[in-house]
Amino acid sequence: MIYFDNSATTQVAPEVLQTYNTVSQKIWGNPSSLHNFGEEAWNLLEQARQQIANLFHVNSGEIIFTSGGSEGDNWVVKGTAMAKQRFGKHIITTSVEHAAVRNPTEQLKELGFDVTYLPVDKEGRINPADLKAAIRPDTILVSIMAVNNEIGTIQPIKEVGEILKDYPNIHFHVDAVQAIGKGIDDAVFSDRVDFATFSGHKFHAPRGTGFVYVKAGRKLAPLVAGGGQERGLRSGTENTPGDVAMARAIRLVKEGEADAVKREQAIKERIYDHIKQFDHVRIFSGRDQGFAPHILCFAIVGVRGETIVHAFEDQGIYISTTSACSSKKHAEAGTLAAMKVPENEATSAVRISLGDQNTLEEADQFNKTFDKLYAGFKKIIE
């Protein structure tokens, strides 16, 4: 079995699962309880918070635990709207954001907010000049993903940050769900970024874990009100075993990041250089440094994406259509539509997404399988 769907989710690492089980069995007190058992859980949770903060060179008080990327994105978008609506109701985002950003902004439009969706070029990248032109006196939030989950485009986060230095009252949020362990932390945590969202199951941590980086001094209204956990920003009894396990997962990913990035890039290039030779193949992801090393999106034009996915599945290779969150809806990919890719190509698109466990040998096996499947598809197409 070859698993090339790591952008959808990753397997929990054995060491991480061991940590989760140990904490669940031995330190299961409520961190908010006053007794020693609760204090032990609290201390462990704070150690995990500090470990994550150290890895990203921020303060521990700026790490707020959540249930994952969707909650984090919704919180920053709606929390900013709630906290700053008296100053303005204009939000700027892009036309290629994940649904966890796009849908909350659409909800806010129904409440009287105005949203500008920045266009992208043929590589799925915004032009920072368009962002600057879109800023208004009533702009309260700019939300831009670091790495596109469908084709892997790295957005110009640093350039946007430079522009926003002249607008210190505008919140700047980065959806960094696809960015962990990909060698771009310096952009995600640049000094002008106010909020960054992360999801544990994208880097071998348990599902239902995540965190948001919340820069000190930035106001964000809580979406979940209750007992005041997470410094009053995200109430609810803390997921101590999950959060501690997530901290270990991040440590493991960061320890092997440099080697993993090189290997993923090499795998991507080997597959890219092979499939580009075929007449009916259209590749949407670049192989240069403007794209993340782990995502390769392509189409066999004339064959629907779900057909390609199932054909590879029958051969023991797991890929996906462009986004796991929408793959069962049989919809044209949002990013490709924003790039003005013709519908017949967009509906044929599939995504390979690599992880640190993948190998060049798996790439070679993929290429051999591709040759066999393409021969069959070509007969149908022609």
mmCIF file of C-alpha atoms in Angstrom:
data_model
loop_
_atom_site.group_PDB
_atom_site.id
_atom_site.type_symbol
_atom_site.label_atom_id
_atom_site.label_comp_id
_atom_site.label_asym_id
_atom_site.label_seq_id
_atom_site.Cartn_x
_atom_site.Cartn_y
_atom_site.Cartn_z
ATOM 1 C CA MET A 1 0.000 0.000 0.000
ATOM 2 C CA ILE A 2 1.275 3.436 -0.983
ATOM 3 C CA TYR A 3 -0.343 6.345 0.847
ATOM 4 C CA PHE A 4 -0.100 9.615 -1.114
ATOM 5 C CA ASP A 5 -2.966 11.467 0.619
ATOM 6 C CA ASN A 6 -1.161 13.128 3.519
ATOM 7 C CA SER A 7 -2.787 16.521 2.989
ATOM 8 C CA ALA A 8 -6.105 14.891 3.849
ATOM 9 C CA THR A 9 -4.759 13.323 7.031
ATOM 10 C CA THR A 10 -1.676 11.559 8.349
ATOM 11 C CA GLN A 11 -1.210 8.407 10.341
ATOM 12 C CA VAL A 12 -0.658 8.981 14.057
ATOM 13 C CA ALA A 13 3.013 8.328 14.772
ATOM 14 C CA PRO A 14 3.638 5.354 17.099
ATOM 15 C CA GLU A 15 5.570 7.510 19.584
ATOM 16 C CA VAL A 16 2.764 10.060 19.576
ATOM 17 C CA LEU A 17 0.122 7.403 20.166
ATOM 18 C CA GLN A 18 2.187 6.054 23.044
ATOM 19 C CA THR A 19 2.248 9.501 24.611
ATOM 20 C CA TYR A 20 -1.502 9.860 24.153
ATOM 21 C CA ASN A 21 -2.209 6.511 25.771
ATOM 22 C CA THR A 22 0.142 7.107 28.688
ATOM 23 C CA VAL A 23 -1.337 10.494 29.537
ATOM 24 C CA SER A 24 -4.891 9.193 29.109
ATOM 25 C CA GLN A 25 -4.254 6.349 31.537
ATOM 26 C CA LYS A 26 -2.057 8.010 34.130
ATOM 27 C CA ILE A 27 -2.758 11.758 34.117
ATOM 28 C CA TRP A 28 -6.444 12.023 33.433
ATOM 29 C CA GLY A 29 -7.330 14.732 35.945
ATOM 30 C CA ASN A 30 -9.074 17.944 34.938
ATOM 31 C CA PRO A 31 -6.415 20.684 34.555
ATOM 32 C CA SER A 32 -8.833 23.159 36.130
ATOM 33 C CA SER A 33 -9.212 21.139 39.349
ATOM 34 C CA LEU A 34 -7.475 22.525 42.447
ATOM 35 C CA HIS A 35 -6.207 19.223 43.830
ATOM 36 C CA ASN A 36 -2.800 17.733 43.091
ATOM 37 C CA PHE A 37 -4.141 15.408 40.413
ATOM 38 C CA GLY A 38 -5.556 18.373 38.512
ATOM 39 C CA GLU A 39 -2.391 20.384 39.055
ATOM 40 C CA GLU A 40 -0.334 17.551 37.575
ATOM 41 C CA ALA A 41 -2.471 17.622 34.441
ATOM 42 C CA TRP A 42 -2.215 21.415 34.309
ATOM 43 C CA ASN A 43 1.562 21.340 34.542
ATOM 44 C CA LEU A 44 1.813 18.765 31.775
ATOM 45 C CA LEU A 45 -0.463 20.817 29.542
ATOM 46 C CA GLU A 46 1.621 23.934 30.135
ATOM 47 C CA GLN A 47 4.813 22.026 29.370
ATOM 48 C CA ALA A 48 3.313 21.018 26.035
ATOM 49 C CA ARG A 49 2.340 24.616 25.347
ATOM 50 C CA GLN A 50 5.853 25.811 26.169
ATOM 51 C CA GLN A 51 7.438 23.146 23.960
ATOM 52 C CA ILE A 52 5.352 24.240 20.972
ATOM 53 C CA ALA A 53 6.117 27.894 21.659
ATOM 54 C CA ASN A 54 9.854 27.194 21.835
ATOM 55 C CA LEU A 55 9.819 25.384 18.497
ATOM 56 C CA PHE A 56 8.267 28.410 16.809
ATOM 57 C CA HIS A 57 10.134 31.048 18.854
ATOM 58 C CA VAL A 58 7.017 32.635 20.341
ATOM 59 C CA ASN A 59 5.711 33.064 23.886
ATOM 60 C CA SER A 60 3.809 30.204 25.498
ATOM 61 C CA GLY A 61 0.866 32.496 26.221
ATOM 62 C CA GLU A 62 0.453 32.952 22.457
ATOM 63 C CA ILE A 63 -0.371 29.261 21.879
ATOM 64 C CA ILE A 64 -4.078 28.473 22.313
ATOM 65 C CA PHE A 65 -5.203 24.864 21.963
ATOM 66 C CA THR A 66 -8.203 24.077 19.742
ATOM 67 C CA SER A 67 -9.789 21.044 18.088
ATOM 68 C CA GLY A 68 -8.154 21.654 14.712
ATOM 69 C CA GLY A 69 -7.976 23.792 11.606
ATOM 70 C CA SER A 70 -11.657 24.423 10.973
ATOM 71 C CA GLU A 71 -12.275 25.625 14.506
ATOM 72 C CA GLY A 72 -9.155 27.775 14.414
ATOM 73 C CA ASP A 73 -10.029 29.436 11.108
ATOM 74 C CA ASN A 74 -13.629 30.050 12.152
ATOM 75 C CA TRP A 75 -12.465 31.483 15.459
ATOM 76 C CA VAL A 76 -10.044 33.991 13.949
ATOM 77 C CA VAL A 77 -12.437 35.116 11.216
ATOM 78 C CA LYS A 78 -15.549 35.400 13.377
ATOM 79 C CA GLY A 79 -13.661 36.373 16.534
ATOM 80 C CA THR A 80 -12.100 39.298 14.715
ATOM 81 C CA ALA A 81 -15.491 40.331 13.357
ATOM 82 C CA MET A 82 -16.977 40.265 16.851
ATOM 83 C CA ALA A 83 -14.077 42.119 18.437
ATOM 84 C CA LYS A 84 -13.588 44.811 15.790
ATOM 85 C CA GLN A 85 -16.955 45.364 14.120
ATOM 86 C CA ARG A 86 -17.313 48.802 15.672
ATOM 87 C CA PHE A 87 -14.181 49.837 13.759
ATOM 88 C CA GLY A 88 -15.241 48.368 10.412
ATOM 89 C CA LYS A 89 -16.838 45.475 8.607
ATOM 90 C CA HIS A 90 -14.502 44.880 5.690
ATOM 91 C CA ILE A 91 -12.534 41.635 5.322
ATOM 92 C CA ILE A 92 -9.955 40.753 2.672
ATOM 93 C CA THR A 93 -9.184 37.153 1.789
ATOM 94 C CA THR A 94 -8.394 35.216 -1.375
ATOM 95 C CA SER A 95 -10.411 33.331 -3.951
ATOM 96 C CA VAL A 96 -8.491 30.117 -3.169
ATOM 97 C CA GLU A 97 -8.942 29.759 0.587
ATOM 98 C CA HIS A 98 -9.997 26.536 2.266
ATOM 99 C CA ALA A 99 -13.702 26.281 3.042
ATOM 100 C CA ALA A 100 -12.877 26.788 6.735
ATOM 101 C CA VAL A 101 -12.094 30.427 5.867
ATOM 102 C CA ARG A 102 -14.324 30.946 2.856
ATOM 103 C CA ASN A 103 -17.560 29.735 4.460
ATOM 104 C CA PRO A 104 -17.215 31.823 7.649
ATOM 105 C CA THR A 105 -16.639 34.935 5.544
ATOM 106 C CA GLU A 106 -19.751 34.092 3.533
ATOM 107 C CA GLN A 107 -21.685 33.777 6.799
ATOM 108 C CA LEU A 108 -20.428 37.189 7.864
ATOM 109 C CA LYS A 109 -21.652 38.702 4.594
ATOM 110 C CA GLU A 110 -25.165 37.735 5.694
ATOM 111 C CA LEU A 111 -24.568 39.773 8.863
ATOM 112 C CA GLY A 112 -23.633 42.927 6.996
ATOM 113 C CA PHE A 113 -19.888 42.451 6.513
ATOM 114 C CA ASP A 114 -18.222 43.193 3.188
ATOM 115 C CA VAL A 115 -15.694 40.675 1.846
ATOM 116 C CA THR A 116 -13.123 41.196 -0.905
ATOM 117 C CA TYR A 117 -11.839 37.996 -2.529
ATOM 118 C CA LEU A 118 -8.470 38.613 -4.160
ATOM 119 C CA PRO A 119 -7.922 37.025 -7.588
ATOM 120 C CA VAL A 120 -4.997 34.713 -8.337
ATOM 121 C CA ASP A 121 -2.720 34.181 -11.317
ATOM 122 C CA LYS A 122 -2.260 30.987 -13.344
ATOM 123 C CA GLU A 123 -0.205 29.494 -10.492
ATOM 124 C CA GLY A 124 -2.889 30.198 -7.891
ATOM 125 C CA ARG A 125 -0.947 33.068 -6.295
ATOM 126 C CA ILE A 126 -2.233 36.489 -5.305
ATOM 127 C CA ASN A 127 -0.549 39.734 -6.299
ATOM 128 C CA PRO A 128 0.374 41.761 -3.187
ATOM 129 C CA ALA A 129 -0.434 44.913 -5.157
ATOM 130 C CA ASP A 130 -4.046 43.760 -5.411
ATOM 131 C CA LEU A 131 -4.135 43.398 -1.651
ATOM 132 C CA LYS A 132 -2.797 46.900 -1.100
ATOM 133 C CA ALA A 133 -5.363 48.321 -3.518
ATOM 134 C CA ALA A 134 -8.175 46.511 -1.681
ATOM 135 C CA ILE A 135 -7.403 47.969 1.766
ATOM 136 C CA ARG A 136 -10.013 50.443 2.997
ATOM 137 C CA PRO A 137 -10.392 52.548 6.139
ATOM 138 C CA ASP A 138 -12.922 49.994 7.438
ATOM 139 C CA THR A 139 -10.754 46.906 6.770
ATOM 140 C CA ILE A 140 -10.373 44.838 9.948
ATOM 141 C CA LEU A 141 -8.956 41.513 8.753
ATOM 142 C CA VAL A 142 -6.720 40.043 6.075
ATOM 143 C CA SER A 143 -6.778 36.227 5.935
ATOM 144 C CA ILE A 144 -4.424 34.421 3.534
ATOM 145 C CA MET A 145 -3.382 30.759 3.550
ATOM 146 C CA ALA A 146 0.309 29.909 3.637
ATOM 147 C CA VAL A 147 0.115 26.814 1.400
ATOM 148 C CA ASN A 148 -2.780 26.025 -0.876
ATOM 149 C CA ASN A 149 -4.213 22.617 -0.015
ATOM 150 C CA GLU A 150 -5.207 21.787 -3.601
ATOM 151 C CA ILE A 151 -2.145 22.628 -5.717
ATOM 152 C CA GLY A 152 0.502 23.587 -3.137
ATOM 153 C CA THR A 153 1.049 27.231 -4.039
ATOM 154 C CA ILE A 154 2.985 29.169 -1.388
ATOM 155 C CA GLN A 155 1.405 32.582 -0.976
ATOM 156 C CA PRO A 156 3.556 35.730 -0.545
ATOM 157 C CA ILE A 157 2.991 36.003 3.202
ATOM 158 C CA LYS A 158 6.120 38.071 3.851
ATOM 159 C CA GLU A 159 5.248 40.589 1.145
ATOM 160 C CA VAL A 160 1.726 40.940 2.504
ATOM 161 C CA GLY A 161 3.169 41.432 5.978
ATOM 162 C CA GLU A 162 5.372 44.250 4.708
ATOM 163 C CA ILE A 163 2.331 46.007 3.261
ATOM 164 C CA LEU A 164 0.351 45.551 6.457
ATOM 165 C CA LYS A 165 3.085 47.148 8.564
ATOM 166 C CA ASP A 166 1.567 50.432 7.410
ATOM 167 C CA TYR A 167 -1.829 49.289 8.732
ATOM 168 C CA PRO A 168 -1.165 48.121 12.295
ATOM 169 C CA ASN A 169 -4.846 47.974 13.249
ATOM 170 C CA ILE A 170 -5.724 45.345 10.648
ATOM 171 C CA HIS A 171 -5.579 41.757 11.890
ATOM 172 C CA PHE A 172 -3.445 39.471 9.713
ATOM 173 C CA HIS A 173 -4.349 35.777 9.822
ATOM 174 C CA VAL A 174 -2.503 32.929 8.113
ATOM 175 C CA ASP A 175 -4.074 29.493 7.631
ATOM 176 C CA ALA A 176 -0.920 27.395 8.115
ATOM 177 C CA VAL A 177 -2.603 23.982 8.217
ATOM 178 C CA GLN A 178 -0.598 22.694 5.227
ATOM 179 C CA ALA A 179 2.649 24.416 6.241
ATOM 180 C CA ILE A 180 3.934 22.414 9.232
ATOM 181 C CA GLY A 181 7.225 20.664 8.501
ATOM 182 C CA LYS A 182 7.565 22.166 5.011
ATOM 183 C CA GLY A 183 10.428 24.563 5.693
ATOM 184 C CA ILE A 184 8.503 27.838 5.611
ATOM 185 C CA ASP A 185 8.132 28.723 9.287
ATOM 186 C CA ASP A 186 9.985 31.992 8.771
ATOM 187 C CA ALA A 187 7.123 33.236 6.605
ATOM 188 C CA VAL A 188 4.303 31.901 8.770
ATOM 189 C CA PHE A 189 5.755 33.426 11.923
ATOM 190 C CA SER A 190 6.989 36.700 10.435
ATOM 191 C CA ASP A 191 6.693 39.638 12.806
ATOM 192 C CA ARG A 192 3.541 41.056 11.161
ATOM 193 C CA VAL A 193 1.440 37.868 11.349
ATOM 194 C CA ASP A 194 -1.093 38.153 14.185
ATOM 195 C CA PHE A 195 -2.767 34.736 14.007
ATOM 196 C CA ALA A 196 -1.806 31.381 12.511
ATOM 197 C CA THR A 197 -3.943 28.240 12.478
ATOM 198 C CA PHE A 198 -2.655 24.647 12.785
ATOM 199 C CA SER A 199 -4.245 21.184 12.779
ATOM 200 C CA GLY A 200 -2.660 18.204 14.540
ATOM 201 C CA HIS A 201 -3.820 15.440 12.230
ATOM 202 C CA LYS A 202 -1.814 16.966 9.379
ATOM 203 C CA PHE A 203 1.464 16.148 11.157
ATOM 204 C CA HIS A 204 0.950 12.740 12.783
ATOM 205 C CA ALA A 205 -0.924 13.954 15.882
ATOM 206 C CA PRO A 206 -4.381 12.664 16.900
ATOM 207 C CA ARG A 207 -7.447 14.032 15.165
ATOM 208 C CA GLY A 208 -9.316 16.635 17.148
ATOM 209 C CA THR A 209 -6.143 18.514 18.121
ATOM 210 C CA GLY A 210 -4.796 21.832 16.932
ATOM 211 C CA PHE A 211 -3.743 25.269 18.045
ATOM 212 C CA VAL A 212 -3.856 28.905 17.049
ATOM 213 C CA TYR A 213 -0.952 31.295 17.440
ATOM 214 C CA VAL A 214 -2.461 34.480 18.869
ATOM 215 C CA LYS A 215 0.014 37.359 19.010
ATOM 216 C CA ALA A 216 0.158 39.040 22.386
ATOM 217 C CA GLY A 217 -1.905 42.221 22.481
ATOM 218 C CA ARG A 218 -4.263 41.271 19.671
ATOM 219 C CA LYS A 219 -7.928 41.127 20.655
ATOM 220 C CA LEU A 220 -9.995 38.163 19.547
ATOM 221 C CA ALA A 221 -13.488 37.462 20.835
ATOM 222 C CA PRO A 222 -14.007 33.839 21.969
ATOM 223 C CA LEU A 223 -16.422 31.681 20.021
ATOM 224 C CA VAL A 224 -16.728 29.139 22.820
ATOM 225 C CA ALA A 225 -17.710 30.767 26.099
ATOM 226 C CA GLY A 226 -17.787 28.802 29.323
ATOM 227 C CA GLY A 227 -15.391 28.000 32.117
ATOM 228 C CA GLY A 228 -12.632 30.317 30.937
ATOM 229 C CA GLN A 229 -10.041 27.743 29.883
ATOM 230 C CA GLU A 230 -7.249 28.718 27.487
ATOM 231 C CA ARG A 231 -6.969 32.178 29.024
ATOM 232 C CA GLY A 232 -10.670 32.752 28.496
ATOM 233 C CA LEU A 233 -10.299 32.486 24.714
ATOM 234 C CA ARG A 234 -11.444 28.906 24.194
ATOM 235 C CA SER A 235 -13.514 27.406 26.979
ATOM 236 C CA GLY A 236 -14.029 23.700 27.466
ATOM 237 C CA THR A 237 -12.141 21.076 29.444
ATOM 238 C CA GLU A 238 -8.735 20.765 27.832
ATOM 239 C CA ASN A 239 -7.807 17.725 25.760
ATOM 240 C CA THR A 240 -4.697 17.073 27.839
ATOM 241 C CA PRO A 241 -3.607 13.768 26.240
ATOM 242 C CA GLY A 242 -4.285 15.070 22.747
ATOM 243 C CA ASP A 243 -2.455 18.341 23.263
ATOM 244 C CA VAL A 244 0.548 16.693 24.914
ATOM 245 C CA ALA A 245 0.683 14.134 22.099
ATOM 246 C CA MET A 246 0.456 16.944 19.544
ATOM 247 C CA ALA A 247 3.443 18.676 21.124
ATOM 248 C CA ARG A 248 5.453 15.483 20.734
ATOM 249 C CA ALA A 249 4.329 15.153 17.119
ATOM 250 C CA ILE A 250 5.563 18.662 16.352
ATOM 251 C CA ARG A 251 8.914 17.929 17.974
ATOM 252 C CA LEU A 252 9.328 14.817 15.840
ATOM 253 C CA VAL A 253 8.362 16.636 12.650
ATOM 254 C CA LYS A 254 10.712 19.527 13.340
ATOM 255 C CA GLU A 255 13.615 17.193 14.126
ATOM 256 C CA GLY A 256 13.345 15.560 10.709
ATOM 257 C CA GLU A 257 12.082 18.548 8.735
ATOM 258 C CA ALA A 258 15.152 19.311 6.613
ATOM 259 C CA ASP A 259 15.554 15.734 5.399
ATOM 260 C CA ALA A 260 11.819 15.305 4.880
ATOM 261 C CA VAL A 261 11.552 18.440 2.730
ATOM 262 C CA LYS A 262 14.401 17.276 0.481
ATOM 263 C CA ARG A 263 12.926 13.798 0.130
ATOM 264 C CA GLU A 264 9.396 15.030 -0.577
ATOM 265 C CA GLN A 265 10.710 17.454 -3.194
ATOM 266 C CA ALA A 266 12.696 14.669 -4.858
ATOM 267 C CA ILE A 267 9.638 12.375 -4.940
ATOM 268 C CA LYS A 268 7.486 15.151 -6.340
ATOM 269 C CA GLU A 269 10.018 15.943 -9.072
ATOM 270 C CA ARG A 270 10.392 12.290 -10.066
ATOM 271 C CA ILE A 271 6.658 11.927 -10.568
ATOM 272 C CA TYR A 272 6.324 15.373 -12.147
ATOM 273 C CA ASP A 273 9.061 14.727 -14.713
ATOM 274 C CA HIS A 274 7.505 11.380 -15.611
ATOM 275 C CA ILE A 275 3.860 12.319 -16.066
ATOM 276 C CA LYS A 276 4.560 15.584 -17.915
ATOM 277 C CA GLN A 277 5.554 13.513 -20.965
ATOM 278 C CA PHE A 278 2.001 12.285 -21.602
ATOM 279 C CA ASP A 279 -0.238 14.071 -24.103
ATOM 280 C CA HIS A 280 -3.437 14.168 -22.066
ATOM 281 C CA VAL A 281 -1.801 15.192 -18.766
ATOM 282 C CA ARG A 282 -2.149 18.713 -17.442
ATOM 283 C CA ILE A 283 -0.070 19.587 -14.357
ATOM 284 C CA PHE A 284 -1.298 22.430 -12.145
ATOM 285 C CA SER A 285 1.425 22.416 -9.457
ATOM 286 C CA GLY A 286 4.875 23.850 -10.063
ATOM 287 C CA ARG A 287 8.092 22.060 -9.124
ATOM 288 C CA ASP A 288 9.981 25.230 -8.126
ATOM 289 C CA GLN A 289 10.356 26.901 -4.731
ATOM 290 C CA GLY A 290 7.113 28.806 -5.192
ATOM 291 C CA PHE A 291 5.256 25.600 -4.384
ATOM 292 C CA ALA A 292 5.300 23.378 -1.315
ATOM 293 C CA PRO A 293 7.365 20.204 -1.688
ATOM 294 C CA HIS A 294 4.588 17.794 -0.819
ATOM 295 C CA ILE A 295 1.680 18.587 -3.158
ATOM 296 C CA LEU A 296 1.360 17.678 -6.843
ATOM 297 C CA CYS A 297 -1.940 18.281 -8.612
ATOM 298 C CA PHE A 298 -2.529 17.046 -12.155
ATOM 299 C CA ALA A 299 -5.267 15.888 -14.506
ATOM 300 C CA ILE A 300 -5.635 13.213 -17.140
ATOM 301 C CA VAL A 301 -7.931 15.355 -19.235
ATOM 302 C CA GLY A 302 -11.014 13.462 -20.302
ATOM 303 C CA VAL A 303 -11.119 11.196 -17.260
ATOM 304 C CA ARG A 304 -13.011 12.311 -14.160
ATOM 305 C CA GLY A 305 -10.941 12.763 -11.039
ATOM 306 C CA GLU A 306 -12.864 10.218 -8.991
ATOM 307 C CA THR A 307 -12.318 7.622 -11.723
ATOM 308 C CA ILE A 308 -8.569 8.204 -11.555
ATOM 309 C CA VAL A 309 -8.610 7.977 -7.749
ATOM 310 C CA HIS A 310 -10.416 4.634 -7.752
ATOM 311 C CA ALA A 311 -8.205 3.247 -10.517
ATOM 312 C CA PHE A 312 -5.106 3.930 -8.429
ATOM 313 C CA GLU A 313 -6.862 2.601 -5.335
ATOM 314 C CA ASP A 314 -7.409 -0.695 -7.122
ATOM 315 C CA GLN A 315 -3.630 -0.861 -7.519
ATOM 316 C CA GLY A 316 -3.002 -0.140 -3.826
ATOM 317 C CA ILE A 317 -2.093 3.538 -4.274
ATOM 318 C CA TYR A 318 -4.102 6.142 -2.394
ATOM 319 C CA ILE A 319 -4.428 9.659 -3.818
ATOM 320 C CA SER A 320 -7.379 12.056 -3.779
ATOM 321 C CA THR A 321 -9.303 14.546 -5.789
ATOM 322 C CA THR A 322 -8.215 18.095 -5.080
ATOM 323 C CA SER A 323 -9.483 18.397 -1.498
ATOM 324 C CA ALA A 324 -10.585 15.680 0.886
ATOM 325 C CA CYS A 325 -13.062 18.108 2.445
ATOM 326 C CA SER A 326 -14.989 18.361 -0.830
ATOM 327 C CA SER A 327 -13.965 15.256 -2.767
ATOM 328 C CA LYS A 328 -17.305 13.500 -2.267
ATOM 329 C CA LYS A 329 -19.278 16.455 -3.601
ATOM 330 C CA HIS A 330 -18.080 15.954 -7.203
ATOM 331 C CA ALA A 331 -17.597 19.719 -7.505
ATOM 332 C CA GLU A 332 -15.179 21.611 -9.676
ATOM 333 C CA ALA A 333 -12.123 22.487 -7.589
ATOM 334 C CA GLY A 334 -12.362 25.962 -6.081
ATOM 335 C CA THR A 335 -8.685 26.803 -6.603
ATOM 336 C CA LEU A 336 -8.641 25.635 -10.209
ATOM 337 C CA ALA A 337 -11.822 27.565 -10.952
ATOM 338 C CA ALA A 338 -10.217 30.698 -9.477
ATOM 339 C CA MET A 339 -7.220 30.053 -11.755
ATOM 340 C CA LYS A 340 -9.661 29.971 -14.697
ATOM 341 C CA VAL A 341 -8.783 26.384 -15.526
ATOM 342 C CA PRO A 342 -11.363 24.997 -17.998
ATOM 343 C CA GLU A 343 -14.027 22.911 -16.313
ATOM 344 C CA ASN A 344 -13.183 19.747 -18.250
ATOM 345 C CA GLU A 345 -9.627 19.923 -16.877
ATOM 346 C CA ALA A 346 -10.651 20.886 -13.340
ATOM 347 C CA THR A 347 -13.061 17.961 -13.020
ATOM 348 C CA SER A 348 -10.235 15.617 -14.045
ATOM 349 C CA ALA A 349 -7.878 16.922 -11.358
ATOM 350 C CA VAL A 350 -6.355 14.698 -8.692
ATOM 351 C CA ARG A 351 -3.848 15.400 -5.935
ATOM 352 C CA ILE A 352 -0.801 13.574 -4.683
ATOM 353 C CA SER A 353 0.214 14.761 -1.215
ATOM 354 C CA LEU A 354 3.389 13.417 0.316
ATOM 355 C CA GLY A 355 4.558 12.852 3.855
ATOM 356 C CA ASP A 356 7.834 12.241 5.618
ATOM 357 C CA GLN A 357 7.285 8.481 5.416
ATOM 358 C CA ASN A 358 7.152 8.329 1.611
ATOM 359 C CA THR A 359 10.092 7.122 -0.493
ATOM 360 C CA LEU A 360 11.543 7.403 -3.987
ATOM 361 C CA GLU A 361 10.820 3.718 -4.460
ATOM 362 C CA GLU A 362 7.134 4.510 -4.004
ATOM 363 C CA ALA A 363 7.461 7.224 -6.654
ATOM 364 C CA ASP A 364 8.886 4.679 -9.085
ATOM 365 C CA GLN A 365 6.025 2.296 -8.326
ATOM 366 C CA PHE A 366 3.529 5.119 -8.860
ATOM 367 C CA ASN A 367 5.074 5.908 -12.245
ATOM 368 C CA LYS A 368 4.870 2.280 -13.361
ATOM 369 C CA THR A 369 1.246 2.119 -12.289
ATOM 370 C CA PHE A 370 0.551 5.420 -14.012
ATOM 371 C CA ASP A 371 1.875 4.044 -17.298
ATOM 372 C CA LYS A 372 -0.441 1.051 -17.100
ATOM 373 C CA LEU A 373 -3.514 3.063 -16.154
ATOM 374 C CA TYR A 374 -2.840 5.799 -18.683
ATOM 375 C CA ALA A 375 -2.723 3.249 -21.502
ATOM 376 C CA GLY A 376 -6.221 2.121 -20.561
ATOM 377 C CA PHE A 377 -7.521 5.682 -20.140
ATOM 378 C CA LYS A 378 -6.063 6.718 -23.498
ATOM 379 C CA LYS A 379 -8.146 4.138 -25.305
ATOM 380 C CA ILE A 380 -11.267 5.618 -23.731
ATOM 381 C CA ILE A 381 -10.278 9.238 -24.362
ATOM 382 C CA GLU A 382 -9.387 8.710 -27.993
#
